[in-house]
């Protein structure tokens, strides 16, 4: 939707708005706005804005019926100015180069805002993993890492799980990479199973980080969480645990949406989140889940517009656009997903006084514990879950306080403040390293 229509929403200043759904252009629009706030020169912008390296590979696999299927795999390394590039691998039919470029870009600034010594990357395969057998999925995962083994490595670029990829897939990838290099190299990938060098706490890390953000924002706003309600879009690894942490803190989680639909309740105590998690553990999705007093709206997107205090979009990009931004009732949005709000929708919400904890800060708990996993792999010494959570919480708390301080001092949104903090760190590292001839 690029053209303006008669129904195109306008901001208070009267500027008409429509959405650009190209994730990379949206990411760059955020960067440009922050660059203007900082007053970056053209040379400084050129140094850090565009991705460093893009690799595209053909990923052939043999299907169970003997046919050969060809998929397209991508890996974008946006920056390694502050450390090895870092970021997940996504298996999804809608993966595109622009999407992966955007996600890699966000990883650079996510690591910088959390102040962990890593750069940004992202990978993806254009595939519907649900259409593959377990054996085909294993072949795809192993072949992916093989095709990218020249650009990936424990000191070069370290992948991790993302949408539709998990610990088992990371294990296959680590195994393939290690066997091909003739070494045991657990630090090449994070989000692994505990048995082969994964970190305790990694599975719930992104959601724990989202929750720490919500808790600190609630404190800042003078809220008591037990009096608040929430809705969560997405019930995958991020959404499900974010809902659970909110539920355990006494927040009434009144709406959940996953690929099977929306689940909403009027009940004061909200949905039975532990029961929903158990259901997903047994069935894969929420399809068929029933609970007394719970209804399923026809349009799962309506969960976004529920009359709740806290909204956690934890699915994909571009979910809150100019077409639904005016209908959002929550006053605090915690971006569990990457890029769930288009830039124009972001402006509408900001003008309406909605507090948005931006993705690069809000969901950085995942990559923070990935970093801690990598540190443990490099040491060959493993921490207790308590120690991991403590380290992560310290890193997140510092990051949130830094962003809040800049936001208040400069009177800018939390998103712009997060970018201001992150861009300055990436720029500084790039400038100190300088130009090699
Ligand atoms: N895929 C996650 C993200 O978008 C985690 C990346 C990582 O751990 O490297 O932040």
CSV table of C-alpha atoms and ligand atoms in Angstrom, one decimal:
chain,number,residue,atom,x,y,z
A,1,UNK,CA,0.0,0.0,0.0
A,2,UNK,CA,2.0,2.9,-1.2
A,3,UNK,CA,-0.5,5.3,-2.8
A,4,UNK,CA,-2.5,7.6,-0.6
A,5,UNK,CA,-6.2,7.0,-0.7
A,6,UNK,CA,-9.2,9.1,0.4
A,7,UNK,CA,-9.1,7.1,3.6
A,8,UNK,CA,-5.4,7.6,4.3
A,9,UNK,CA,-5.0,8.7,7.9
A,10,UNK,CA,-3.4,12.0,8.7
A,11,UNK,CA,-1.3,13.0,11.6
A,12,UNK,CA,-2.3,16.0,13.9
A,13,UNK,CA,0.1,18.1,11.8
A,14,UNK,CA,-2.1,17.2,8.8
A,15,UNK,CA,0.5,15.2,6.9
A,16,UNK,CA,-1.2,12.3,5.1
A,17,UNK,CA,0.3,8.9,5.7
A,18,UNK,CA,0.3,5.5,4.1
A,19,UNK,CA,2.5,2.5,4.8
A,20,UNK,CA,5.6,1.3,3.1
A,21,UNK,CA,5.8,-2.4,3.7
A,22,UNK,CA,9.4,-2.8,2.5
A,23,UNK,CA,11.1,-3.7,5.8
A,24,UNK,CA,14.5,-2.5,4.8
A,25,UNK,CA,13.3,0.9,3.6
A,26,UNK,CA,11.4,1.2,6.9
A,27,UNK,CA,14.5,0.3,8.9
A,28,UNK,CA,16.5,2.9,7.0
A,29,UNK,CA,13.8,5.5,7.6
A,30,UNK,CA,14.2,5.0,11.4
A,31,UNK,CA,18.0,5.3,10.9
A,32,UNK,CA,17.7,8.5,8.9
A,33,UNK,CA,15.4,10.1,11.5
A,34,UNK,CA,17.9,9.3,14.3
A,35,UNK,CA,20.9,10.4,12.1
A,36,UNK,CA,19.2,13.7,11.8
A,37,UNK,CA,18.7,14.0,15.5
A,38,UNK,CA,22.4,13.2,16.1
A,39,UNK,CA,23.5,15.4,13.2
A,40,UNK,CA,25.5,12.8,11.4
A,41,UNK,CA,27.5,13.8,8.3
A,42,UNK,CA,27.0,12.1,5.0
A,43,UNK,CA,30.4,10.4,5.4
A,44,UNK,CA,29.4,9.0,8.8
A,45,UNK,CA,26.1,7.8,7.4
A,46,UNK,CA,27.9,6.1,4.5
A,47,UNK,CA,30.2,4.3,7.0
A,48,UNK,CA,27.5,2.5,8.9
A,49,UNK,CA,24.1,2.4,7.1
A,50,UNK,CA,24.4,-0.2,4.3
A,51,UNK,CA,25.1,-3.9,4.9
A,52,UNK,CA,28.7,-5.1,4.7
A,53,UNK,CA,28.1,-8.3,2.9
A,54,UNK,CA,25.2,-10.2,1.2
A,55,UNK,CA,25.5,-13.9,0.4
A,56,UNK,CA,22.8,-15.7,-1.5
A,57,UNK,CA,23.0,-19.5,-2.1
A,58,UNK,CA,21.1,-22.2,-3.8
A,59,UNK,CA,20.2,-24.8,-1.2
A,60,UNK,CA,19.4,-28.2,-2.8
A,61,UNK,CA,17.9,-31.0,-0.9
A,62,UNK,CA,16.7,-34.5,-1.8
A,63,UNK,CA,13.1,-34.9,-0.9
A,64,UNK,CA,11.8,-38.1,0.7
A,65,UNK,CA,10.2,-39.1,-2.6
A,66,UNK,CA,13.6,-38.9,-4.4
A,67,UNK,CA,13.0,-35.5,-6.1
A,68,UNK,CA,15.5,-32.7,-5.8
A,69,UNK,CA,14.1,-29.4,-4.4
A,70,UNK,CA,15.9,-26.1,-4.6
A,71,UNK,CA,15.5,-23.4,-2.1
A,72,UNK,CA,17.1,-19.9,-1.9
A,73,UNK,CA,19.2,-19.2,1.2
A,74,UNK,CA,20.4,-15.8,2.3
A,75,UNK,CA,22.8,-14.4,4.9
A,76,UNK,CA,23.2,-10.6,5.3
A,77,UNK,CA,26.1,-9.3,7.4
A,78,UNK,CA,25.2,-5.8,8.2
A,79,UNK,CA,28.1,-4.8,10.5
A,80,UNK,CA,31.0,-6.4,12.3
A,81,UNK,CA,32.4,-3.0,13.5
A,82,UNK,CA,31.8,-3.9,17.2
A,83,UNK,CA,32.4,-7.6,17.1
A,84,UNK,CA,31.5,-10.7,15.1
A,85,UNK,CA,28.2,-10.4,13.2
A,86,UNK,CA,25.3,-11.9,15.1
A,87,UNK,CA,21.7,-12.8,14.2
A,88,UNK,CA,19.2,-15.6,13.6
A,89,UNK,CA,18.1,-17.7,10.7
A,90,UNK,CA,14.5,-17.6,9.6
A,91,UNK,CA,12.6,-20.2,7.6
A,92,UNK,CA,9.5,-18.7,6.1
A,93,UNK,CA,7.8,-18.5,2.7
A,94,UNK,CA,7.8,-14.6,2.8
A,95,UNK,CA,11.6,-14.3,3.4
A,96,UNK,CA,13.0,-11.8,1.0
A,97,UNK,CA,16.3,-10.0,0.6
A,98,UNK,CA,14.8,-6.7,1.8
A,99,UNK,CA,13.4,-8.4,4.9
A,100,UNK,CA,16.8,-10.1,5.7
A,101,UNK,CA,18.6,-6.8,5.1
A,102,UNK,CA,16.3,-5.1,7.6
A,103,UNK,CA,16.6,-7.8,10.2
A,104,UNK,CA,20.4,-7.7,9.9
A,105,UNK,CA,20.3,-4.0,10.2
A,106,UNK,CA,18.2,-4.2,13.4
A,107,UNK,CA,20.6,-6.8,14.8
A,108,UNK,CA,23.5,-4.3,14.5
A,109,UNK,CA,21.7,-1.7,16.5
A,110,UNK,CA,20.1,-4.2,18.9
A,111,UNK,CA,23.6,-5.5,20.0
A,112,UNK,CA,24.8,-1.9,20.2
A,113,UNK,CA,21.9,-0.8,22.4
A,114,UNK,CA,22.4,-3.7,24.7
A,115,UNK,CA,26.1,-2.9,24.5
A,116,UNK,CA,27.2,-6.5,23.8
A,117,UNK,CA,30.4,-6.7,21.7
A,118,UNK,CA,28.8,-8.0,18.5
A,119,UNK,CA,27.7,-6.8,15.2
A,120,UNK,CA,24.5,-7.6,13.2
A,121,UNK,CA,23.5,-10.3,10.7
A,122,UNK,CA,20.5,-12.3,9.7
A,123,UNK,CA,19.8,-15.3,7.5
A,124,UNK,CA,16.8,-16.9,5.9
A,125,UNK,CA,15.5,-19.5,3.6
A,126,UNK,CA,12.5,-19.0,1.4
A,127,UNK,CA,10.6,-22.1,2.5
A,128,UNK,CA,7.4,-23.2,4.3
A,129,UNK,CA,9.0,-25.5,6.8
A,130,UNK,CA,5.7,-27.1,7.6
A,131,UNK,CA,5.6,-28.6,4.1
A,132,UNK,CA,8.9,-30.5,4.9
A,133,UNK,CA,9.3,-33.8,6.6
A,134,UNK,CA,11.6,-33.9,9.6
A,135,UNK,CA,14.3,-35.5,7.5
A,136,UNK,CA,13.9,-32.9,4.7
A,137,UNK,CA,14.1,-30.1,7.4
A,138,UNK,CA,17.3,-31.6,8.7
A,139,UNK,CA,18.8,-31.8,5.1
A,140,UNK,CA,17.8,-28.1,4.5
A,141,UNK,CA,19.4,-27.0,7.8
A,142,UNK,CA,22.6,-28.9,7.3
A,143,UNK,CA,22.9,-27.7,3.7
A,144,UNK,CA,22.2,-24.1,4.6
A,145,UNK,CA,25.1,-23.9,7.0
A,146,UNK,CA,27.4,-25.8,4.6
A,147,UNK,CA,26.7,-23.3,1.8
A,148,UNK,CA,27.5,-20.4,4.1
A,149,UNK,CA,30.4,-22.0,6.0
A,150,UNK,CA,32.9,-19.6,4.4
A,151,UNK,CA,31.2,-16.5,5.8
A,152,UNK,CA,30.1,-17.9,9.1
A,153,UNK,CA,32.3,-18.8,12.1
A,154,UNK,CA,32.8,-18.3,15.9
A,155,UNK,CA,34.8,-15.1,15.3
A,156,UNK,CA,33.1,-14.1,12.1
A,157,UNK,CA,29.3,-14.5,12.2
A,158,UNK,CA,27.3,-16.5,14.7
A,159,UNK,CA,23.7,-17.5,13.8
A,160,UNK,CA,20.9,-18.3,16.2
A,161,UNK,CA,17.2,-19.3,16.0
A,162,UNK,CA,14.5,-17.0,14.6
A,163,UNK,CA,11.0,-17.5,13.2
A,164,UNK,CA,10.4,-21.2,12.5
A,165,UNK,CA,13.9,-22.3,13.6
A,166,UNK,CA,14.7,-23.9,16.9
A,167,UNK,CA,17.4,-25.6,19.1
A,168,UNK,CA,17.3,-28.9,17.1
A,169,UNK,CA,18.0,-27.0,13.9
A,170,UNK,CA,20.9,-25.2,15.6
A,171,UNK,CA,22.2,-28.6,16.7
A,172,UNK,CA,22.2,-29.9,13.1
A,173,UNK,CA,23.9,-26.8,11.9
A,174,UNK,CA,26.6,-26.8,14.6
A,175,UNK,CA,27.2,-30.5,13.9
A,176,UNK,CA,27.6,-30.0,10.2
A,177,UNK,CA,29.8,-27.0,10.6
A,178,UNK,CA,32.0,-28.8,13.2
A,179,UNK,CA,32.3,-31.9,11.1
A,180,UNK,CA,33.4,-30.0,8.1
A,181,UNK,CA,36.0,-28.0,9.9
A,182,UNK,CA,37.2,-31.1,11.8
A,183,UNK,CA,36.8,-29.4,15.2
A,184,UNK,CA,34.2,-29.1,17.9
A,185,UNK,CA,32.9,-25.6,17.4
A,186,UNK,CA,29.9,-24.9,19.6
A,187,UNK,CA,30.5,-21.2,19.5
A,188,UNK,CA,29.6,-21.0,15.8
A,189,UNK,CA,25.9,-20.9,16.7
A,190,UNK,CA,23.8,-20.0,19.7
A,191,UNK,CA,20.3,-21.2,20.9
A,192,UNK,CA,21.6,-24.8,20.9
A,193,UNK,CA,20.2,-27.6,23.1
A,194,UNK,CA,21.8,-27.5,26.6
A,195,UNK,CA,23.3,-30.9,26.1
A,196,UNK,CA,25.7,-29.6,23.4
A,197,UNK,CA,26.7,-26.2,24.8
A,198,UNK,CA,23.4,-24.3,24.9
A,199,UNK,CA,22.9,-21.8,27.7
A,200,UNK,CA,20.4,-22.3,30.5
A,201,UNK,CA,17.8,-19.5,30.2
A,202,UNK,CA,18.3,-19.0,26.4
A,203,UNK,CA,14.9,-20.4,25.5
A,204,UNK,CA,12.9,-17.9,27.5
A,205,UNK,CA,15.5,-15.1,27.2
A,206,UNK,CA,13.8,-12.9,24.6
A,207,UNK,CA,10.5,-13.0,26.6
A,208,UNK,CA,12.3,-12.4,29.9
A,209,UNK,CA,13.9,-9.4,28.4
A,210,UNK,CA,10.5,-8.1,27.1
A,211,UNK,CA,9.1,-8.6,30.6
A,212,UNK,CA,12.0,-6.7,32.2
A,213,UNK,CA,11.3,-3.8,29.8
A,214,UNK,CA,7.6,-3.8,30.6
A,215,UNK,CA,8.3,-3.9,34.3
A,216,UNK,CA,10.7,-1.0,34.1
A,217,UNK,CA,8.4,1.1,31.9
A,218,UNK,CA,5.5,0.3,34.3
A,219,UNK,CA,7.7,1.6,37.2
A,220,UNK,CA,8.6,4.7,35.1
A,221,UNK,CA,4.9,5.4,34.4
A,222,UNK,CA,3.9,4.7,38.0
A,223,UNK,CA,1.8,1.7,37.1
A,224,UNK,CA,1.0,-1.3,39.4
A,225,UNK,CA,1.3,-4.4,37.1
A,226,UNK,CA,-1.3,-6.4,39.0
A,227,UNK,CA,-3.9,-3.7,38.0
A,228,UNK,CA,-3.1,-4.0,34.3
A,229,UNK,CA,-4.3,-6.1,31.4
A,230,UNK,CA,-2.5,-7.2,28.2
A,231,UNK,CA,-2.9,-8.7,24.8
A,232,UNK,CA,-0.1,-10.7,23.0
A,233,UNK,CA,0.0,-11.3,19.2
A,234,UNK,CA,2.0,-14.4,18.5
A,235,UNK,CA,2.3,-17.5,20.7
A,236,UNK,CA,5.7,-18.8,19.4
A,237,UNK,CA,8.8,-18.8,21.5
A,238,UNK,CA,8.6,-15.1,22.2
A,239,UNK,CA,4.9,-14.5,22.6
A,240,UNK,CA,4.2,-17.6,24.7
A,241,UNK,CA,6.8,-16.9,27.4
A,242,UNK,CA,6.1,-13.1,27.4
A,243,UNK,CA,2.5,-13.9,28.1
A,244,UNK,CA,3.5,-16.3,30.8
A,245,UNK,CA,5.8,-13.8,32.5
A,246,UNK,CA,3.1,-11.2,32.4
A,247,UNK,CA,0.6,-13.7,33.8
A,248,UNK,CA,2.9,-14.7,36.6
A,249,UNK,CA,3.4,-11.0,37.5
A,250,UNK,CA,-0.4,-10.7,37.9
A,251,UNK,CA,-1.2,-8.9,34.6
A,252,UNK,CA,-4.5,-10.1,33.2
A,253,UNK,CA,-3.6,-11.4,29.7
A,254,UNK,CA,-7.0,-11.0,28.0
A,255,UNK,CA,-6.1,-11.7,24.4
A,256,UNK,CA,-3.7,-14.0,22.5
A,257,UNK,CA,-3.5,-14.5,18.7
A,258,UNK,CA,-1.5,-17.2,17.0
A,259,UNK,CA,-1.6,-18.6,13.4
A,260,UNK,CA,-4.7,-20.6,14.3
A,261,UNK,CA,-6.7,-17.5,15.4
A,262,UNK,CA,-7.5,-15.1,18.2
A,263,UNK,CA,-8.4,-16.1,21.8
A,264,UNK,CA,-10.0,-13.5,24.0
A,265,UNK,CA,-11.7,-13.3,27.3
A,266,UNK,CA,-13.5,-10.7,29.5
A,267,UNK,CA,-12.6,-12.6,32.6
A,268,UNK,CA,-10.9,-10.4,35.3
A,269,UNK,CA,-8.0,-12.8,35.7
A,270,UNK,CA,-7.5,-13.1,32.0
A,271,UNK,CA,-6.6,-16.3,30.0
A,272,UNK,CA,-5.1,-19.4,31.6
A,273,UNK,CA,-1.7,-18.9,30.0
A,274,UNK,CA,0.0,-22.0,31.6
A,275,UNK,CA,-2.9,-24.2,30.1
A,276,UNK,CA,-2.4,-22.5,26.7
A,277,UNK,CA,1.4,-23.2,26.8
A,278,UNK,CA,0.7,-26.8,27.7
A,279,UNK,CA,-1.8,-27.1,24.8
A,280,UNK,CA,0.8,-25.7,22.4
A,281,UNK,CA,3.4,-28.1,23.8
A,282,UNK,CA,1.0,-31.0,22.9
A,283,UNK,CA,-0.5,-29.8,19.7
A,284,UNK,CA,2.0,-27.4,18.1
A,285,UNK,CA,-0.5,-24.5,17.9
A,286,UNK,CA,-3.5,-23.2,19.8
A,287,UNK,CA,-5.9,-24.7,17.3
A,288,UNK,CA,-8.7,-26.4,19.1
A,289,UNK,CA,-7.9,-24.8,22.5
A,290,UNK,CA,-11.0,-24.1,24.6
A,291,UNK,CA,-11.5,-22.5,28.0
A,292,UNK,CA,-14.7,-21.4,29.7
A,293,UNK,CA,-15.4,-17.8,28.9
A,294,UNK,CA,-13.0,-17.6,26.0
A,295,UNK,CA,-14.1,-16.7,22.5
A,296,UNK,CA,-12.3,-16.7,19.2
A,297,UNK,CA,-12.9,-13.6,17.0
A,298,UNK,CA,-13.0,-14.3,13.2
A,299,UNK,CA,-10.2,-11.8,12.6
A,300,UNK,CA,-7.2,-12.6,14.9
A,301,UNK,CA,-5.8,-9.1,14.0
A,302,UNK,CA,-8.6,-7.7,16.3
A,303,UNK,CA,-6.5,-8.9,19.3
A,304,UNK,CA,-4.2,-6.0,18.5
A,305,UNK,CA,-7.1,-3.5,19.0
A,306,UNK,CA,-8.3,-4.9,22.3
A,307,UNK,CA,-9.1,-2.5,25.2
A,308,UNK,CA,-6.0,-3.5,27.3
A,309,UNK,CA,-3.1,-1.5,28.8
A,310,UNK,CA,-0.2,-3.4,27.4
A,311,UNK,CA,0.2,-4.8,23.9
A,312,UNK,CA,2.9,-7.2,22.9
A,313,UNK,CA,3.2,-7.7,19.1
A,314,UNK,CA,5.4,-10.9,19.0
A,315,UNK,CA,4.8,-12.2,15.5
A,316,UNK,CA,6.1,-10.6,12.3
A,317,UNK,CA,6.9,-7.2,10.7
A,318,UNK,CA,4.3,-4.6,9.6
A,319,UNK,CA,1.4,-5.7,11.9
A,320,UNK,CA,0.5,-2.2,13.1
A,321,UNK,CA,0.0,0.1,10.1
A,322,UNK,CA,-1.8,3.3,9.3
A,323,UNK,CA,-5.0,1.2,8.9
A,324,UNK,CA,-5.1,0.0,12.5
A,325,UNK,CA,-2.9,2.4,14.4
A,326,UNK,CA,-5.8,4.6,15.3
A,327,UNK,CA,-7.7,1.7,16.7
A,328,UNK,CA,-5.0,0.6,19.1
A,329,UNK,CA,-6.2,1.1,22.7
A,330,UNK,CA,-3.1,0.0,24.6
A,331,UNK,CA,-1.0,2.8,26.0
A,332,UNK,CA,2.2,0.7,26.3
A,333,UNK,CA,3.4,-1.4,23.4
A,334,UNK,CA,6.3,-3.8,23.9
A,335,UNK,CA,7.8,-4.9,20.6
A,336,UNK,CA,8.6,-8.6,21.0
A,337,UNK,CA,8.8,-9.0,17.2
A,338,UNK,CA,11.2,-7.1,15.0
A,339,UNK,CA,9.6,-4.3,13.0
A,340,UNK,CA,6.0,-4.9,14.0
A,341,UNK,CA,5.0,-1.2,13.6
A,342,UNK,CA,5.5,0.7,10.3
A,343,UNK,CA,7.2,4.1,10.6
A,344,UNK,CA,4.0,6.0,9.8
A,345,UNK,CA,2.0,4.0,12.3
A,346,UNK,CA,4.8,4.7,14.8
A,347,UNK,CA,4.3,8.4,14.3
A,348,UNK,CA,0.5,8.2,14.7
A,349,UNK,CA,1.0,6.3,18.0
A,350,UNK,CA,3.7,8.6,19.2
A,351,UNK,CA,1.4,11.6,18.6
A,352,UNK,CA,-1.4,9.8,20.5
A,353,UNK,CA,1.0,9.5,23.5
A,354,UNK,CA,1.4,5.7,23.3
A,355,UNK,CA,4.6,4.5,24.8
A,356,UNK,CA,6.4,2.1,22.5
A,357,UNK,CA,9.4,0.1,23.7
A,358,UNK,CA,11.2,-0.4,20.4
A,359,UNK,CA,12.2,-3.9,19.2
A,360,UNK,CA,16.0,-3.2,19.2
A,361,UNK,CA,15.7,-2.6,23.0
A,362,UNK,CA,12.6,-4.7,23.9
A,363,UNK,CA,13.6,-8.0,22.4
A,364,UNK,CA,17.3,-7.8,22.9
A,365,UNK,CA,17.2,-10.2,25.8
A,366,UNK,CA,17.4,-13.1,23.3
A,367,UNK,CA,20.7,-12.0,21.6
A,368,UNK,CA,22.0,-11.0,25.0
A,369,UNK,CA,21.7,-14.5,26.3
A,370,UNK,CA,23.1,-15.7,22.9
A,371,UNK,CA,26.1,-13.7,23.7
A,372,UNK,CA,26.3,-15.2,27.2
A,373,UNK,CA,26.0,-18.7,25.5
A,374,UNK,CA,28.9,-17.8,23.2
A,375,UNK,CA,31.0,-16.6,26.2
A,376,UNK,CA,30.3,-19.8,28.0
A,377,UNK,CA,31.3,-21.9,24.9
A,378,UNK,CA,34.5,-19.9,24.6
A,379,UNK,CA,35.3,-20.4,28.3
A,380,UNK,CA,34.2,-24.1,28.3
A,381,UNK,CA,32.6,-23.3,31.6
A,382,UNK,CA,28.9,-23.2,32.2
A,383,UNK,CA,26.8,-21.0,34.5
A,384,UNK,CA,23.7,-21.8,36.5
A,385,UNK,CA,20.4,-20.4,35.1
A,386,UNK,CA,20.4,-18.0,38.0
A,387,UNK,CA,23.8,-16.6,37.0
A,388,UNK,CA,22.7,-16.3,33.3
A,389,UNK,CA,19.5,-14.5,34.3
A,390,UNK,CA,21.3,-12.2,36.6
A,391,UNK,CA,23.9,-11.2,34.0
A,392,UNK,CA,21.2,-10.7,31.4
A,393,UNK,CA,19.0,-8.6,33.7
A,394,UNK,CA,22.0,-6.4,34.6
A,395,UNK,CA,22.7,-5.8,30.9
A,396,UNK,CA,19.0,-5.1,30.0
A,397,UNK,CA,18.5,-2.8,33.0
A,398,UNK,CA,21.5,-0.7,32.1
A,399,UNK,CA,20.3,-0.5,28.5
A,400,UNK,CA,16.8,0.5,29.4
A,401,UNK,CA,18.0,3.2,31.8
A,402,UNK,CA,20.4,4.6,29.2
A,403,UNK,CA,17.6,4.8,26.5
A,404,UNK,CA,15.1,6.3,29.0
A,405,UNK,CA,17.6,8.9,30.0
A,406,UNK,CA,18.3,10.0,26.3
A,407,UNK,CA,14.6,9.9,25.6
A,408,UNK,CA,13.8,12.3,28.5
A,409,UNK,CA,16.8,14.5,27.9
A,410,UNK,CA,16.2,15.0,24.2
A,411,UNK,CA,12.4,14.7,24.3
A,412,UNK,CA,12.4,12.0,21.7
A,413,UNK,CA,10.6,8.7,21.4
A,414,UNK,CA,12.1,5.6,23.0
A,415,UNK,CA,12.7,4.3,19.5
A,416,UNK,CA,14.7,7.3,18.5
A,417,UNK,CA,16.5,7.3,21.8
A,418,UNK,CA,17.5,3.6,21.3
A,419,UNK,CA,18.8,4.4,17.8
A,420,UNK,CA,20.7,7.5,19.0
A,421,UNK,CA,22.5,5.4,21.7
A,422,UNK,CA,23.1,2.5,19.3
A,423,UNK,CA,24.2,4.5,16.3
A,424,UNK,CA,26.7,6.5,18.3
A,425,UNK,CA,28.3,3.2,19.5
A,426,UNK,CA,28.5,1.7,16.0
A,427,UNK,CA,29.8,4.9,14.6
A,428,UNK,CA,32.5,5.3,17.3
A,429,UNK,CA,33.7,1.7,16.7
A,430,UNK,CA,33.8,2.2,12.9
A,431,UNK,CA,35.6,5.5,13.2
A,432,UNK,CA,38.2,4.1,15.6
A,433,UNK,CA,38.9,1.1,13.4
A,434,UNK,CA,39.2,3.6,10.5
A,435,UNK,CA,39.5,2.9,6.8
A,436,UNK,CA,41.8,0.1,5.6
A,437,UNK,CA,43.4,1.9,2.6
B,1,LIG,N1,16.5,-14.0,16.3
B,1,LIG,C1,16.7,-13.3,17.6
B,1,LIG,C2,16.6,-11.8,17.3
B,1,LIG,O1,16.0,-11.4,16.4
B,1,LIG,C3,18.0,-13.7,18.3
B,1,LIG,C4,19.3,-13.5,17.5
B,1,LIG,C5,20.5,-14.1,18.2
B,1,LIG,O2,20.4,-14.6,19.3
B,1,LIG,O3,21.5,-14.0,17.6
B,1,LIG,O4,17.0,-11.0,18.1
